[in-house]
Amino acid sequence: MSSPPPSPRSTPRAFDARALRLGVNIDHVATIRNARGGRHPDPLRAAHLSVEGGADGITAHLREDRRHISDDDIARLKRELTRPLNLEMAATDEMLAIALRHLPHACCIVPERREERTTEGGLDVVGGGERLARIVTRLRDAHIRVSLFVEPDEETVAASAAIGADIVELHTGRYCELALEEDAAGVRAELARIASAAAAADRLGVEVHAGHGLTYNTVAAVARIPEIVELNIGHFLIGEAIFGGLVGAVSRMRQLMDYARPPRPLHRDRATTANDVEP
Ligand code: PXP
């Protein structure tokens, strides 16, 4: 039997300034669980509470060393989640087989090194060669949306489009580090780099996401970049949840995103104020 035709790149062609989705990364709930073994705290419960707080989707990274999320977590998330699951994974045959078994809504391919504490840089798409292109094709053939986690760099964005990625997720880690160092000039330059990579991706018909290191203080400037339609945020939210609960942390983040990028009505003819209509 022949396999189904690959899905067309399912991105909206022009960016949609109305929508900015929040994906909550629940890896670090599993980090805490694994510190003691057992089942508590449960990442699936965190996923449900994130949705209650306003998450549009859930992200989980199944690392090769299984240091946080487990295979069983992915199976349970896929079975029980009411929102799209974005599976973060390295570009390996093992992870490809797992993705094809569970068929998540999307896969975000990330670079992975065992000694790193978190995903430290973007994917080397230009040097990624045949193997990366083959994995992108296999995922897309299974109708899984494919995202590549990349540095905000136009050449890398163009290479991602060339191998058929539906989405690029722009790495905001450098921007967040510069913000922590209170390096105003550095922040401006890095935001400009993110904005031009986002515009380049949009021109190529590639959907734009962003994430890594985002906090209440750093989210607004990224949310204001109009081509970006999804932010993926994890560590900060799980940390904040310790103090005030996960539903509150997620809904506060959602509020800040909506304040930076107010949701708009879907159709011009339903616009209620002059500000609701694009010039
Ligand atoms: N996006 C990607 C591709 C990531 O690898 C991570 C970290 O797992 C995030 C977003 C979220 O980053 P943070 O946990 O720093 O919010």
Coordinates of C-alpha atoms and ligand atoms in Angstrom, one line a residue:
M1 CA 0.0 0.0 0.0
S2 CA 1.4 3.4 -0.9
S3 CA 1.9 5.9 1.9
P4 CA -0.4 9.0 2.0
P5 CA 0.9 12.1 0.1
P6 CA 2.9 14.4 2.4
S7 CA 0.8 17.2 3.9
P8 CA 1.3 20.6 2.1
R9 CA 3.2 23.0 4.3
S10 CA 0.3 23.7 6.5
T11 CA 1.3 27.1 7.6
P12 CA -0.9 30.1 7.1
R13 CA 0.9 32.0 4.3
A14 CA 0.8 35.5 5.7
F15 CA 1.3 35.8 9.4
D16 CA -1.8 36.2 11.5
A17 CA -1.3 39.1 13.9
R18 CA -4.3 38.0 15.8
A19 CA -3.0 34.8 17.1
L20 CA -0.2 34.2 19.5
R21 CA -0.3 30.7 21.0
L22 CA 1.4 29.6 24.2
G23 CA 3.0 26.2 24.4
V24 CA 3.9 25.1 27.9
N25 CA 7.0 22.9 28.3
I26 CA 6.5 20.5 31.2
D27 CA 9.9 18.8 31.2
H28 CA 10.9 20.2 34.6
V29 CA 7.9 18.7 36.3
A30 CA 9.4 15.4 35.3
T31 CA 12.9 16.6 36.4
I32 CA 11.5 17.0 39.9
R33 CA 9.6 13.7 39.8
N34 CA 12.8 11.9 38.7
A35 CA 14.8 13.4 41.5
R36 CA 13.0 10.9 43.8
G37 CA 11.7 8.3 41.4
G38 CA 8.0 7.4 41.7
R39 CA 5.1 9.2 40.1
H40 CA 4.9 12.6 41.8
P41 CA 4.7 15.3 40.5
D42 CA 2.9 14.0 37.4
P43 CA 3.7 15.8 34.1
L44 CA 0.3 14.9 32.7
R45 CA -1.4 16.7 35.7
A46 CA 0.8 19.7 34.9
A47 CA -0.3 19.6 31.3
H48 CA -4.0 19.7 32.3
L49 CA -3.3 22.5 34.7
S50 CA -1.4 24.4 32.0
V51 CA -4.4 24.1 29.7
E52 CA -6.6 25.4 32.5
G53 CA -4.3 28.4 32.8
G54 CA -4.5 29.2 29.1
A55 CA -1.9 27.0 27.3
D56 CA -2.8 26.3 23.7
G57 CA -0.5 23.3 23.5
I58 CA 2.0 21.2 25.5
T59 CA 5.6 20.7 24.7
A60 CA 7.7 17.8 26.1
H61 CA 11.3 16.9 25.2
L62 CA 12.1 13.2 25.2
R63 CA 15.8 13.3 25.6
E64 CA 18.0 10.4 24.5
D65 CA 19.2 10.0 28.1
R66 CA 15.5 10.2 29.4
R67 CA 16.7 12.6 32.2
H68 CA 13.2 14.1 32.6
I69 CA 10.3 13.1 30.2
S70 CA 9.9 9.3 29.8
D71 CA 8.5 7.2 27.0
D72 CA 5.5 6.5 29.2
D73 CA 4.9 10.2 29.7
I74 CA 4.7 10.7 25.9
A75 CA 2.3 7.8 25.6
R76 CA 0.0 9.2 28.4
L77 CA 0.2 12.8 27.0
K78 CA -0.7 11.7 23.5
R79 CA -3.5 9.6 24.9
E80 CA -5.0 12.0 27.3
L81 CA -4.2 15.6 26.3
T82 CA -7.0 17.8 25.0
R83 CA -4.5 20.1 23.2
P84 CA -1.8 19.6 20.6
L85 CA 1.3 17.8 21.7
N86 CA 4.6 19.2 20.5
L87 CA 7.3 16.5 20.9
E88 CA 10.8 17.9 21.1
M89 CA 13.4 15.4 19.9
A90 CA 16.9 15.0 18.5
A91 CA 17.3 14.0 14.8
T92 CA 17.9 10.3 15.4
D93 CA 16.4 7.2 14.1
E94 CA 15.3 6.1 17.6
M95 CA 13.3 9.4 18.1
L96 CA 11.9 9.2 14.6
A97 CA 10.5 5.8 15.3
I98 CA 9.0 7.0 18.6
A99 CA 7.4 10.0 16.8
L100 CA 6.0 7.8 14.1
R101 CA 4.5 5.5 16.7
H102 CA 2.8 8.3 18.7
L103 CA 2.0 10.7 15.9
P104 CA 2.1 14.0 17.9
H105 CA 0.6 17.1 16.4
A106 CA 4.2 18.5 15.9
C107 CA 7.8 17.6 16.3
C108 CA 10.4 20.2 17.1
I109 CA 13.8 18.9 16.2
V110 CA 16.5 20.2 18.5
P111 CA 20.3 19.6 18.8
E112 CA 21.2 17.5 21.8
R113 CA 24.4 16.9 23.7
R114 CA 24.4 14.7 26.8
E115 CA 26.6 17.0 28.8
E116 CA 24.4 20.1 28.3
R117 CA 22.0 21.3 31.0
T118 CA 19.4 22.4 28.4
T119 CA 19.2 22.9 24.7
E120 CA 22.1 25.3 24.3
G121 CA 22.1 26.4 20.7
G122 CA 20.1 26.1 17.6
L123 CA 20.2 23.2 15.2
D124 CA 23.0 23.2 12.5
V125 CA 20.6 23.0 9.6
V126 CA 23.1 24.1 7.0
G127 CA 25.5 21.3 8.1
G128 CA 22.7 18.9 9.0
G129 CA 22.8 17.2 5.6
E130 CA 20.9 14.3 4.3
R131 CA 20.0 12.8 7.6
L132 CA 18.1 15.9 8.9
A133 CA 16.4 16.3 5.6
R134 CA 15.4 12.6 5.6
I135 CA 13.9 12.9 9.1
V136 CA 12.0 16.0 8.2
T137 CA 10.5 14.2 5.2
R138 CA 9.6 11.1 7.1
L139 CA 7.8 13.1 9.8
R140 CA 6.0 15.2 7.2
D141 CA 5.0 12.1 5.2
A142 CA 3.3 11.0 8.5
H143 CA 1.4 14.4 8.6
I144 CA 3.3 15.6 11.6
R145 CA 4.2 19.3 11.5
V146 CA 7.9 19.7 11.6
S147 CA 9.6 22.5 13.5
L148 CA 13.4 23.1 13.6
F149 CA 14.8 24.9 16.6
V150 CA 17.3 27.4 15.1
E151 CA 19.3 30.4 15.9
P152 CA 17.7 33.6 14.7
D153 CA 19.8 33.7 11.5
E154 CA 18.5 34.2 8.0
E155 CA 20.8 31.7 6.4
T156 CA 19.6 29.0 8.8
V157 CA 16.0 29.9 8.2
A158 CA 16.5 29.7 4.4
A159 CA 18.1 26.3 4.9
S160 CA 15.2 25.1 7.0
A161 CA 12.7 26.1 4.3
A162 CA 14.8 24.4 1.7
I163 CA 14.5 21.0 3.5
G164 CA 10.8 21.4 3.9
A165 CA 10.3 22.5 7.6
D166 CA 6.8 23.7 8.3
I167 CA 8.0 25.8 11.2
V168 CA 11.2 27.4 12.6
E169 CA 11.4 28.0 16.3
L170 CA 13.7 30.9 16.9
H171 CA 16.1 30.5 19.9
T172 CA 15.5 33.4 22.3
G173 CA 18.2 32.2 24.8
R174 CA 20.8 34.8 23.9
Y175 CA 18.2 37.6 24.1
C176 CA 17.1 36.5 27.6
E177 CA 20.7 36.2 28.8
L178 CA 21.5 39.8 27.6
A179 CA 18.3 41.0 29.3
L180 CA 19.5 39.4 32.6
E181 CA 22.8 41.1 32.2
E182 CA 20.9 44.4 31.6
D183 CA 22.8 44.9 28.3
A184 CA 20.3 47.3 26.6
A185 CA 22.3 47.6 23.4
G186 CA 22.8 43.8 23.2
V187 CA 19.1 43.2 23.8
R188 CA 18.2 45.6 21.0
A189 CA 20.5 44.0 18.6
E190 CA 19.4 40.5 19.4
L191 CA 15.7 41.4 19.2
A192 CA 16.4 42.9 15.7
R193 CA 18.1 39.6 14.7
I194 CA 15.0 37.7 15.9
A195 CA 12.7 40.1 14.1
S196 CA 14.5 39.8 10.8
A197 CA 14.8 36.0 11.0
A198 CA 11.0 36.0 11.7
A199 CA 10.3 38.2 8.7
A200 CA 12.6 36.1 6.5
A201 CA 10.8 32.9 7.6
D202 CA 7.4 34.4 6.9
R203 CA 8.5 35.5 3.4
L204 CA 9.4 31.9 2.7
G205 CA 6.1 30.6 4.0
V206 CA 7.5 29.0 7.1
E207 CA 5.6 29.5 10.3
V208 CA 7.5 31.2 13.1
H209 CA 7.7 30.1 16.8
A210 CA 10.1 31.3 19.5
G211 CA 11.3 30.2 22.8
H212 CA 14.0 29.5 25.4
G213 CA 14.6 31.3 28.6
L214 CA 11.5 33.5 28.4
T215 CA 10.2 35.1 31.6
Y216 CA 7.5 37.6 32.6
N217 CA 10.1 40.3 32.0
T218 CA 11.3 39.2 28.6
V219 CA 8.1 37.8 26.9
A220 CA 6.5 41.1 25.7
A221 CA 9.2 42.2 23.3
V222 CA 9.1 38.8 21.6
A223 CA 5.3 38.7 21.6
R224 CA 5.3 42.0 19.8
I225 CA 7.1 40.5 16.7
P226 CA 4.1 40.1 14.5
E227 CA 5.3 37.0 12.5
I228 CA 5.7 34.9 15.6
V229 CA 2.6 32.8 16.2
E230 CA 3.7 30.6 19.1
L231 CA 5.9 30.9 22.1
N232 CA 7.2 27.8 24.0
I233 CA 8.0 28.4 27.6
G234 CA 9.0 26.0 30.4
H235 CA 11.6 26.4 33.0
F236 CA 10.4 29.8 34.3
L237 CA 6.8 28.8 34.5
I238 CA 7.5 25.6 36.4
G239 CA 9.8 27.6 38.7
E240 CA 7.1 30.2 39.3
A241 CA 4.5 27.5 39.9
I242 CA 6.4 26.5 43.1
F243 CA 5.5 29.9 44.6
G244 CA 2.0 30.5 43.3
G245 CA 0.7 27.4 41.5
L246 CA 0.9 26.5 37.8
V247 CA -2.5 27.7 36.7
G248 CA -1.7 31.2 38.0
A249 CA 1.8 31.2 36.5
V250 CA 0.5 30.2 33.1
S251 CA -2.4 32.6 33.1
R252 CA -0.1 35.5 34.1
M253 CA 2.1 34.7 31.1
R254 CA -0.9 34.4 28.9
Q255 CA -2.1 37.9 30.1
L256 CA 1.3 39.4 29.4
M257 CA 1.4 37.9 25.9
D258 CA -2.2 39.2 25.2
Y259 CA -1.3 42.6 26.5
A260 CA 1.8 42.8 24.2
R261 CA -0.2 41.3 21.3
P262 CA -3.9 41.9 21.8
P263 CA -6.1 39.2 20.3
R264 CA -8.1 40.6 17.3
P265 CA -11.4 39.6 15.9
L266 CA -11.2 37.0 13.1
H267 CA -12.7 39.0 10.3
R268 CA -12.4 42.6 9.3
D269 CA -16.2 42.9 9.0
R270 CA -16.5 41.9 12.6
A271 CA -14.0 44.5 13.8
T272 CA -15.5 46.6 16.5
T273 CA -13.0 49.4 16.9
A274 CA -10.7 51.3 14.5
N275 CA -7.7 49.6 16.1
D276 CA -9.1 46.2 15.2
V277 CA -8.6 46.7 11.5
E278 CA -5.2 46.4 9.9
P279 CA -4.1 49.6 8.1
Ligands
PXP1 N1 11.9 25.6 22.9 C1 12.8 24.6 22.8 C2 13.1 24.1 21.5 C3 13.5 24.1 24.0 O1 14.4 23.2 23.8 C4 13.1 24.6 25.2 C5 13.8 24.1 26.4 O2 13.5 22.7 26.6 C6 12.2 25.6 25.3 C7 11.6 26.1 24.1 C8 11.7 26.2 26.6 O3 12.8 26.8 27.2 P1 12.6 27.3 28.7 O4 12.5 26.0 29.5 O5 13.9 27.9 29.0 O6 11.4 28.2 28.8

